[in-house]
Backbone as a ProteinNet text record, in pm:
[ID]
protein_1_A
[PRIMARY]
MNSKPNYNAWEVRSSGGTLEEIVKYGLLAPSSHNTQPWKFLVEKEYIKILPDYSRSLPYSDRYNRAFFTTLGCAWANCEIAAHNFGYKVDSTILPEDEVGDVAIRMRCSKSVNS
[TERTIARY]
10186.9	10321.2	10303.4	10409	10475.4	10501.1	10419.9	10461.9	10448.4	10505.6	10503.8	10320	10296.8	10149.8	10112.7	10186.5	10118.3	10095	10149.1	10135.3	10025.8	9926.2	9838	9725.1	9718.7	9594.1	9620.4	9751.6	9776.5	9755	9728.6	9733.9	9568.5	9526.1	9396.6	9400.4	9276.3	9244.2	9160.3	9150	9087	8967.7	8951.4	8818	8804.8	8662	8629.9	8563.7	8577.6	8533.4	8468.8	8494.4	8439.2	8419.9	8346.8	8309.7	8438.9	8501.7	8658	8736.7	8742.2	8836	8795.5	8636.3	8599.6	8661	8677.1	8741.1	8848.8	8928.7	9078.7	9083.4	9014.9	9015.7	8988.2	8869.2	8850.3	8970.5	9045.9	9164.6	9257	9277.8	9354.7	9320.4	9198	9138.3	9248.3	9270.1	9336.5	9282.1	9374.1	9303.2	9386.7	9345.3	9416.6	9517.1	9652.4	9764	9801	9740.8	9707.8	9653.8	9601.1	9531.6	9442	9374.4	9298.7	9207.2	9084.7	9000.8	8897.4	8876.3	8757.3	8761.2	8692.7	8657.8	8565.8	8576.8	8485.8	8423.2	8311.8	8241.2	8194.1	8187.6	8164	8040.4	7886.5	7807.2	7723.3	7720.4	7650.6	7675.7	7566.9	7593.6	7616.4	7643.3	7648.5	7820.9	7833.5	7970.5	7946.6	7972.1	7960.4	8101.6	8086.7	8190.9	8181.2	8258.9	8214.6	8323.2	8313.3	8448.1	8528	8638.4	8742.4	8783.9	8748.8	8756.9	8905	8942.4	9085.3	9203.8	9162.9	9267.8	9239	9158.4	9105.6	9204.3	9238.9	9320.4	9272.8	9249.6	9166.8	9220.9	9381.4	9455.8	9416.8	9436.8	9473	9316.4	9235.1	9088.8	9033.3	8975.8	8887.9	8752.9	8709.3	8548.6	8525.3	8667.7	8642.9	8586.5	8611.5	8577.4	8671.3	8762.3	8866.9	8846.7	8819.8	8791.5	8635.5	8545.8	8462.6	8478.1	8535.7	8591.1	8612.9	8769	8803.5	8740.8	8630.8	8528.2	8449.7	8413.6	8310.6	8456.5	8590.1	8702	8686.1	8681.5	8695.3	8554.8	8457.7	8308.7	8325.9	8365.9	8398.6	8474.4	8591.3	8664.9	8567.1	8513	8447.4	8327.2	8266.7	8135.3	8220	8310.4	8402.9	8443.2	8510.5	8533.9	8424.9	8319.9	8203.9	8133.5	8147.1	8079.1	8179.1	8291.3	8389.9	8381.6	8328.9	8332.1	8189.3	8089.5	7961.6	7852.9	7863.9	7779.5	7689.3	7559.5	7459	7479.2	7513.7	7553.9	7434.7	7374.6	7254.6	7339.6	7362.1	7426.3	7343.1	7347.8	7257.9	7354.4	7361.7	7422.9	7339.3	7356	7260.7	7277.6	7165.2	7158.7	7226.3	7242.3	7365.2	7265.7	7130.1	7078.6	7039.7	7054.7	7044.1	7202.9	7292.1	7400.4	7499.2	7444.3	7556.4	7626.7	7644.7	7734.3	7717.9	7749	7718.9	7798.6	7742.6	7788.5	7714.5	7824.1	7740.3	7753.9	7629.9	7599.9	7569.4	7649.9	7646.5	7610.6	7473.5	7406.7	7472	7564.9	7595.6	7534.7	7478.2	7387	7465.4	7475.2	7526.3	7390.3	7458.1	7393.2	7345.3	7213.7	7171.3	7254.4	7294.4	7388.3	7535.6	7584.5	7719	7729.8
-4452.7	-4522	-4410.3	-4348.1	-4283.6	-4326.9	-4323.6	-4377	-4325.6	-4358.4	-4273.6	-4278.5	-4205.7	-4181.1	-4321.7	-4382.1	-4470.8	-4609.9	-4581.9	-4708.5	-4680	-4569.2	-4526.4	-4624.8	-4731.5	-4809	-4932.2	-4934.7	-5043.5	-5003.8	-4859.7	-4852	-4829.3	-4973.1	-4951.4	-4972.2	-4960.7	-4963.7	-5080.5	-5100.6	-5257.2	-5191.5	-5063	-5017	-4901	-4854.3	-4738.2	-4755.4	-4714.8	-4766.9	-4644.9	-4563.2	-4492.2	-4577.5	-4514.3	-4564.5	-4552.9	-4444.7	-4421.4	-4546.9	-4563.2	-4694.9	-4812.3	-4835.3	-4966.1	-4964.5	-4875.8	-4888.2	-4923.4	-4890.1	-4908.2	-5084.2	-5145.8	-5281.5	-5352.8	-5276.9	-5287	-5285.7	-5209.2	-5146	-5286.1	-5322.8	-5426	-5581.1	-5587.6	-5702.2	-5769.9	-5900.5	-5938.5	-5925.5	-5884.2	-5844.7	-5941	-5956.5	-6034.9	-5929.4	-6014.3	-5923.7	-5786.9	-5838.4	-5654.9	-5547.1	-5561.4	-5445.7	-5354.5	-5381.3	-5298.9	-5257.5	-5302.1	-5253.9	-5188	-5100.7	-5053.5	-4924.8	-4866	-4722	-4749.3	-4649.3	-4671.4	-4506	-4484	-4368.7	-4377.7	-4276.1	-4296.7	-4189	-4181.9	-4117.7	-4119.2	-4059.7	-4071.8	-4193.5	-4307.9	-4446.1	-4518.5	-4506.9	-4568.8	-4583.6	-4691.8	-4717.2	-4789	-4740.3	-4793.4	-4835.5	-4935.7	-5026.3	-5036.8	-4953.7	-4930.7	-4981.8	-5076.7	-5120.7	-4969.8	-5026.1	-4898.4	-4979.4	-4951.2	-5046.2	-5016.4	-4886.1	-4842.6	-4953.5	-5036	-5133.5	-5270.3	-5282.8	-5412	-5483.6	-5615.6	-5667.7	-5755.6	-5685.8	-5718.3	-5843	-5889.4	-6011.2	-6133.3	-6119	-6208.8	-6247.3	-6150.6	-6162.6	-6112.9	-6166.4	-6088.5	-6093.6	-6166.3	-6169	-6090.2	-6047.1	-6010	-6071.8	-6184.3	-6284	-6252.4	-6256.4	-6229.2	-6069.4	-5985.1	-5870.3	-5826.6	-5901.1	-5903.8	-5969.9	-6091.8	-6191.3	-6087.9	-5979.2	-5899.3	-5802.2	-5744.2	-5671.7	-5702.3	-5840	-5956.8	-5942.6	-5951.3	-5947.2	-5839.4	-5722	-5589.1	-5568.4	-5615.2	-5604.5	-5698.5	-5813.7	-5911.9	-5853.4	-5793.5	-5711.6	-5598.9	-5545.1	-5413.2	-5477.8	-5570.6	-5615.9	-5677.7	-5739.9	-5827.7	-5712.3	-5588.7	-5490.7	-5427.9	-5385.1	-5335.2	-5388.5	-5537.6	-5637.1	-5618.9	-5609.8	-5569.2	-5490.4	-5339.8	-5236.9	-5223.6	-5316.6	-5322.3	-5239.2	-5257.7	-5201.7	-5306.1	-5279	-5376.1	-5346.9	-5459.4	-5402.9	-5483.5	-5377.7	-5439.9	-5411.4	-5480.8	-5492.4	-5525.2	-5433.2	-5447.8	-5454.9	-5539.1	-5526	-5438.1	-5337.5	-5243.5	-5267.6	-5280.1	-5279.9	-5177.6	-5233.2	-5108.4	-5005.5	-5017.1	-4923.7	-4773.1	-4857.1	-4735.7	-4675.1	-4699	-4621.6	-4605.5	-4678.4	-4687.4	-4765.5	-4865.7	-4964.8	-5074.4	-5192.6	-5270.3	-5218.9	-5196.3	-5155.6	-5220.4	-5203	-5284.7	-5170.2	-5149.2	-5022.1	-5114.5	-5086.1	-5104.4	-4999.2	-5043	-4960.8	-4990.2	-4934.3	-4930.9	-4868.2	-4907.9	-4891.8	-4930.6	-4832.2	-4900.3	-4987.4	-5100	-5213.1	-5148.9	-5217.9	-5163.1	-5249.4	-5315.7	-5396.1	-5346.3	-5232	-5184.4	-5072.3
13434.9	13344.1	13248	13185.4	13120	12991.1	12910.7	12791.7	12646.6	12525.4	12421	12376.1	12287.4	12258.5	12197.7	12121.9	12013.3	12089.2	12238.8	12349.8	12442.7	12403.7	12508.2	12507.2	12397	12402.2	12504.5	12566.3	12672.8	12765.4	12820.6	12930.1	13006.1	13025	13073.1	13204.5	13271.5	13417	13417.6	13558.5	13592.9	13686.7	13693.2	13775.2	13709	13744.9	13689.7	13546.6	13453	13307.7	13242	13169.3	13082.7	12934	12855.7	12738.4	12656	12704.3	12612.8	12662.3	12783.7	12835.3	12784.7	12770.1	12688.1	12564.7	12490.3	12347.6	12369.9	12431.7	12464.2	12445	12521.5	12511.4	12377.2	12290	12154.3	12057.2	12089.2	12020.8	12011.6	12130.9	12160.6	12120.4	12049.7	11979.9	11875.1	11832.3	11720.8	11596.5	11520	11431.1	11287.3	11177.2	11044.8	11007	11013	10977.8	11051.7	11164.9	11244.1	11176	11095.1	11001.6	11098.1	11186.6	11309	11205	11154.7	11006.8	11105.5	11192.7	11251.6	11310.2	11310.6	11370.7	11477.9	11604.7	11707.3	11712.2	11725.4	11766	11905.6	11985.9	12099.8	12144.5	12191.6	12180.7	12283.7	12419.3	12517.7	12577.4	12571.7	12620.7	12493.8	12395.5	12297.8	12232.4	12193	12137.6	12011.5	11890.1	11741.6	11708.5	11634.1	11559.8	11434.8	11350.6	11189	11111	11010	10927.1	10896.3	10860.5	10787.5	10687	10555.4	10462.1	10407	10411.6	10373.6	10424	10529.8	10611.1	10548.9	10459.6	10411.3	10315.8	10277.9	10252.6	10109.4	9995.2	9880.5	9815.9	9827.8	9792.2	9845.2	10005.5	10082.5	10164.6	10141.1	10208.2	10119	9996.6	9894.5	9942.1	10002.3	10035.6	10189.9	10238.5	10393.7	10482.3	10467.3	10593	10707.1	10705	10815.4	10856.6	10762.6	10823.7	10875.3	10886.2	10942.2	11087.6	11082.4	11218.9	11286.8	11262.4	11334	11390.2	11332.8	11371.9	11501.5	11485.6	11613.4	11709.6	11689.1	11799.8	11885.2	11798.7	11875	11971	11895.3	11957.3	12078	12078.7	12219.6	12320.8	12269.6	12351	12429.9	12374.9	12428.8	12524.1	12495.8	12571.1	12675.7	12669.3	12819.4	12915.8	12843.2	12922.1	13011.7	12900.4	12958.7	13102.9	13060.2	13187	13327.9	13281.8	13386.7	13469.3	13389.5	13465.9	13518.3	13492.4	13541.6	13475.3	13360.7	13245.1	13196.8	13172.7	13094.3	12976.3	12854.8	12730.1	12656.3	12563.9	12463	12308.2	12256.5	12117.8	11996.4	11906.8	11776.6	11631.8	11566	11448.2	11355	11308.1	11247.6	11072.8	11004.2	10881.1	10811.8	10695.3	10568.4	10538.7	10543.4	10485.5	10610.5	10731	10843	10824.5	10843.7	10877.7	10715.3	10613.7	10505.1	10471.6	10623.8	10591.5	10734.9	10705.2	10850.3	10949.4	11070.4	11205.5	11333.4	11403.5	11565.4	11644.4	11714.7	11793.6	11958.7	12039.2	12192.6	12272.1	12309.6	12415.1	12572.7	12631.4	12758.1	12871.7	12990.5	13098.7	13205.9	13318.5	13440.7	13506.8	13541.5	13594.1	13721.6	13761.9	13915	14031	13980.1	14105.2	14128.4	14020	14047.7	14112.9
[MASK]
++++++++++++++++++++++++++++++++++++++++++++++++++++++++++++++++++++++++++++++++++++++++++++++++++++++++++++++++++

């Protein structure tokens, strides 16, 4: 598919599956007011999902309830994609004192059966 760069997230494959391709599915997650308030870091066999507070909605989501629900949607999309690509996923919600903020770390390892 030849598309413009801002449509690259929709160019996903149904087989193979690198961690970067898994993140593309996370990018497609629904978010409150389509804010997409997340950042992804891919390091070796880990995907970290971090909140991006520059995209928070202080008036309509004062307590960040929808903000953090949205992070959960991105996490779920990534986990589903990872399982589809044959990865075993171990997810951890990291405490604030470990990374300076709440974050999700997904360890993705290829399943023995894949």
